[in-house]
JSON list of C-alpha atoms in Angstrom, two decimals:
[
{"chain": "W", "resi": 1, "resn": "MET", "atom": "CA", "xyz": [92.88, 120.93, 188.87]},
{"chain": "W", "resi": 2, "resn": "PHE", "atom": "CA", "xyz": [96.55, 120.50, 188.07]},
{"chain": "W", "resi": 3, "resn": "ARG", "atom": "CA", "xyz": [95.99, 116.34, 188.15]},
{"chain": "W", "resi": 4, "resn": "PHE", "atom": "CA", "xyz": [92.98, 116.73, 185.36]},
{"chain": "W", "resi": 5, "resn": "VAL", "atom": "CA", "xyz": [95.54, 119.04, 182.83]},
{"chain": "W", "resi": 6, "resn": "SER", "atom": "CA", "xyz": [98.06, 116.47, 183.27]},
{"chain": "W", "resi": 7, "resn": "ILE", "atom": "CA", "xyz": [96.11, 113.35, 182.55]},
{"chain": "W", "resi": 8, "resn": "ALA", "atom": "CA", "xyz": [94.52, 115.47, 179.47]},
{"chain": "W", "resi": 9, "resn": "ILE", "atom": "CA", "xyz": [98.24, 116.21, 178.24]},
{"chain": "W", "resi": 10, "resn": "ALA", "atom": "CA", "xyz": [99.33, 112.69, 178.81]},
{"chain": "W", "resi": 11, "resn": "SER", "atom": "CA", "xyz": [96.24, 111.35, 176.95]},
{"chain": "W", "resi": 12, "resn": "SER", "atom": "CA", "xyz": [96.75, 113.56, 173.83]},
{"chain": "W", "resi": 13, "resn": "LEU", "atom": "CA", "xyz": [100.34, 112.39, 173.70]},
{"chain": "W", "resi": 14, "resn": "VAL", "atom": "CA", "xyz": [99.63, 108.77, 173.09]},
{"chain": "W", "resi": 15, "resn": "ALA", "atom": "CA", "xyz": [97.00, 109.66, 170.33]},
{"chain": "W", "resi": 16, "resn": "MET", "atom": "CA", "xyz": [99.29, 111.59, 168.62]},
{"chain": "W", "resi": 17, "resn": "PRO", "atom": "CA", "xyz": [101.05, 108.61, 166.17]},
{"chain": "W", "resi": 18, "resn": "ALA", "atom": "CA", "xyz": [97.32, 107.60, 165.24]},
{"chain": "W", "resi": 19, "resn": "ILE", "atom": "CA", "xyz": [96.56, 111.46, 164.21]},
{"chain": "W", "resi": 20, "resn": "ALA", "atom": "CA", "xyz": [100.14, 111.57, 161.94]},
{"chain": "W", "resi": 21, "resn": "SER", "atom": "CA", "xyz": [99.13, 108.01, 160.39]},
{"chain": "W", "resi": 22, "resn": "THR", "atom": "CA", "xyz": [97.88, 107.83, 156.86]},
{"chain": "W", "resi": 23, "resn": "GLN", "atom": "CA", "xyz": [95.10, 105.23, 155.57]},
{"chain": "W", "resi": 24, "resn": "PHE", "atom": "CA", "xyz": [96.76, 103.00, 152.98]},
{"chain": "W", "resi": 25, "resn": "VAL", "atom": "CA", "xyz": [94.62, 101.04, 150.73]},
{"chain": "W", "resi": 26, "resn": "ALA", "atom": "CA", "xyz": [95.39, 97.98, 148.67]},
{"chain": "W", "resi": 27, "resn": "LYS", "atom": "CA", "xyz": [93.18, 96.68, 145.97]},
{"chain": "W", "resi": 28, "resn": "LEU", "atom": "CA", "xyz": [93.87, 92.31, 145.56]},
{"chain": "W", "resi": 29, "resn": "LYS", "atom": "CA", "xyz": [93.93, 90.65, 142.55]},
{"chain": "W", "resi": 30, "resn": "THR", "atom": "CA", "xyz": [92.54, 87.65, 143.88]},
{"chain": "W", "resi": 31, "resn": "PRO", "atom": "CA", "xyz": [89.31, 88.57, 146.84]},
{"chain": "W", "resi": 32, "resn": "VAL", "atom": "CA", "xyz": [89.32, 87.04, 149.93]},
{"chain": "W", "resi": 33, "resn": "GLU", "atom": "CA", "xyz": [85.87, 85.11, 151.33]},
{"chain": "W", "resi": 34, "resn": "GLY", "atom": "CA", "xyz": [84.80, 87.18, 154.53]},
{"chain": "W", "resi": 35, "resn": "LYS", "atom": "CA", "xyz": [86.78, 89.50, 156.58]},
{"chain": "W", "resi": 36, "resn": "GLU", "atom": "CA", "xyz": [90.50, 89.06, 157.55]},
{"chain": "W", "resi": 37, "resn": "ARG", "atom": "CA", "xyz": [93.38, 90.67, 159.48]},
{"chain": "W", "resi": 38, "resn": "THR", "atom": "CA", "xyz": [96.78, 90.06, 158.52]},
{"chain": "W", "resi": 39, "resn": "THR", "atom": "CA", "xyz": [100.08, 91.56, 159.99]},
{"chain": "W", "resi": 40, "resn": "ALA", "atom": "CA", "xyz": [102.16, 93.13, 157.28]},
{"chain": "W", "resi": 41, "resn": "TYR", "atom": "CA", "xyz": [104.91, 96.08, 157.83]},
{"chain": "W", "resi": 42, "resn": "LYS", "atom": "CA", "xyz": [104.45, 95.81, 161.18]},
{"chain": "W", "resi": 43, "resn": "VAL", "atom": "CA", "xyz": [100.57, 97.39, 160.92]},
{"chain": "W", "resi": 44, "resn": "VAL", "atom": "CA", "xyz": [97.39, 95.05, 160.71]},
{"chain": "W", "resi": 45, "resn": "TRP", "atom": "CA", "xyz": [95.54, 95.03, 157.32]},
{"chain": "W", "resi": 46, "resn": "VAL", "atom": "CA", "xyz": [92.09, 94.53, 157.55]},
{"chain": "W", "resi": 47, "resn": "CYS", "atom": "CA", "xyz": [90.65, 92.52, 154.65]},
{"chain": "W", "resi": 48, "resn": "GLU", "atom": "CA", "xyz": [87.47, 92.24, 153.14]},
{"chain": "W", "resi": 49, "resn": "ASN", "atom": "CA", "xyz": [86.42, 90.97, 149.53]},
{"chain": "W", "resi": 50, "resn": "ASP", "atom": "CA", "xyz": [89.23, 92.66, 147.44]},
{"chain": "W", "resi": 51, "resn": "THR", "atom": "CA", "xyz": [90.21, 95.82, 149.67]},
{"chain": "W", "resi": 52, "resn": "CYS", "atom": "CA", "xyz": [92.57, 95.92, 152.36]},
{"chain": "W", "resi": 53, "resn": "GLU", "atom": "CA", "xyz": [93.52, 98.82, 154.61]},
{"chain": "W", "resi": 54, "resn": "ALA", "atom": "CA", "xyz": [95.87, 100.18, 157.06]},
{"chain": "W", "resi": 55, "resn": "TYR", "atom": "CA", "xyz": [96.95, 103.32, 159.04]},
{"chain": "W", "resi": 56, "resn": "LEU", "atom": "CA", "xyz": [100.89, 103.51, 158.45]},
{"chain": "W", "resi": 57, "resn": "ASP", "atom": "CA", "xyz": [103.20, 106.51, 159.78]},
{"chain": "W", "resi": 58, "resn": "ARG", "atom": "CA", "xyz": [104.27, 107.65, 156.25]},
{"chain": "W", "resi": 59, "resn": "LYS", "atom": "CA", "xyz": [102.65, 109.61, 153.57]},
{"chain": "W", "resi": 60, "resn": "THR", "atom": "CA", "xyz": [103.66, 107.98, 150.49]},
{"chain": "W", "resi": 61, "resn": "ALA", "atom": "CA", "xyz": [103.30, 104.66, 148.98]},
{"chain": "W", "resi": 62, "resn": "THR", "atom": "CA", "xyz": [107.11, 103.15, 147.67]},
{"chain": "W", "resi": 63, "resn": "VAL", "atom": "CA", "xyz": [107.32, 99.68, 145.94]},
{"chain": "W", "resi": 64, "resn": "ARG", "atom": "CA", "xyz": [109.58, 98.60, 149.06]},
{"chain": "W", "resi": 65, "resn": "VAL", "atom": "CA", "xyz": [106.82, 99.11, 151.47]},
{"chain": "W", "resi": 66, "resn": "CYS", "atom": "CA", "xyz": [104.14, 97.45, 148.78]},
{"chain": "W", "resi": 67, "resn": "LYS", "atom": "CA", "xyz": [106.66, 94.30, 148.40]},
{"chain": "W", "resi": 68, "resn": "LYS", "atom": "CA", "xyz": [106.50, 93.81, 151.96]},
{"chain": "W", "resi": 69, "resn": "VAL", "atom": "CA", "xyz": [102.71, 94.17, 152.16]},
{"chain": "W", "resi": 70, "resn": "VAL", "atom": "CA", "xyz": [102.24, 91.74, 149.34]},
{"chain": "W", "resi": 71, "resn": "LYS", "atom": "CA", "xyz": [104.41, 89.01, 150.70]},
{"chain": "W", "resi": 72, "resn": "GLU", "atom": "CA", "xyz": [101.53, 88.87, 153.57]},
{"chain": "W", "resi": 73, "resn": "ILE", "atom": "CA", "xyz": [98.29, 89.49, 151.79]},
{"chain": "W", "resi": 74, "resn": "GLY", "atom": "CA", "xyz": [98.85, 88.57, 148.26]},
{"chain": "W", "resi": 75, "resn": "ALA", "atom": "CA", "xyz": [99.34, 90.55, 144.86]},
{"chain": "W", "resi": 76, "resn": "VAL", "atom": "CA", "xyz": [97.52, 93.61, 144.31]},
{"chain": "W", "resi": 77, "resn": "SER", "atom": "CA", "xyz": [96.19, 95.43, 141.47]},
{"chain": "W", "resi": 78, "resn": "SER", "atom": "CA", "xyz": [96.68, 98.82, 143.34]},
{"chain": "W", "resi": 79, "resn": "PHE", "atom": "CA", "xyz": [98.60, 99.95, 146.31]},
{"chain": "W", "resi": 80, "resn": "GLY", "atom": "CA", "xyz": [98.68, 103.76, 147.89]},
{"chain": "W", "resi": 81, "resn": "THR", "atom": "CA", "xyz": [96.90, 106.57, 149.78]},
{"chain": "W", "resi": 82, "resn": "ALA", "atom": "CA", "xyz": [93.96, 108.61, 148.36]},
{"chain": "W", "resi": 83, "resn": "GLU", "atom": "CA", "xyz": [96.59, 111.36, 147.07]},
{"chain": "W", "resi": 84, "resn": "ASP", "atom": "CA", "xyz": [99.58, 109.08, 146.33]},
{"chain": "W", "resi": 85, "resn": "THR", "atom": "CA", "xyz": [99.19, 105.85, 144.36]},
{"chain": "W", "resi": 86, "resn": "LEU", "atom": "CA", "xyz": [101.89, 103.36, 142.75]},
{"chain": "W", "resi": 87, "resn": "SER", "atom": "CA", "xyz": [102.24, 103.62, 138.76]},
{"chain": "W", "resi": 88, "resn": "GLU", "atom": "CA", "xyz": [101.17, 100.21, 136.99]},
{"chain": "W", "resi": 89, "resn": "ASP", "atom": "CA", "xyz": [105.00, 99.63, 136.64]},
{"chain": "W", "resi": 90, "resn": "ASP", "atom": "CA", "xyz": [105.57, 99.75, 140.42]},
{"chain": "W", "resi": 91, "resn": "ILE", "atom": "CA", "xyz": [102.58, 97.29, 141.10]},
{"chain": "W", "resi": 92, "resn": "ALA", "atom": "CA", "xyz": [104.22, 94.73, 138.44]},
{"chain": "W", "resi": 93, "resn": "SER", "atom": "CA", "xyz": [107.36, 95.12, 140.18]},
{"chain": "W", "resi": 94, "resn": "CYS", "atom": "CA", "xyz": [105.77, 95.09, 144.02]},
{"chain": "W", "resi": 95, "resn": "ASN", "atom": "CA", "xyz": [103.70, 91.84, 142.88]},
{"chain": "W", "resi": 96, "resn": "GLU", "atom": "CA", "xyz": [107.13, 90.13, 142.50]},
{"chain": "W", "resi": 97, "resn": "ALA", "atom": "CA", "xyz": [107.48, 89.67, 145.83]},
{"chain": "W", "resi": 98, "resn": "ALA", "atom": "CA", "xyz": [103.67, 88.44, 146.15]},
{"chain": "W", "resi": 99, "resn": "LYS", "atom": "CA", "xyz": [102.86, 85.19, 148.30]}
]
């Protein structure tokens, strides 16, 4: 019984970071063909058509993070989470770093 409880606790601790992550969505200015995976801001972004998605260990969108992402995925028309997206001015600033 103790072994089962120990394994269950250890498994839940490994899954914790995924629970704390927030889904971020970036709408691309130039759509990609098919489905692509790109690493940006230390996570894998999955891009299909004009949408790229990733789970980040943060709650809010910032221009700093957006700039790091667009260096790898290209210019965006929007960036953020369901609750927090960057303004048009912030997007313009972000896209200065685009590839």
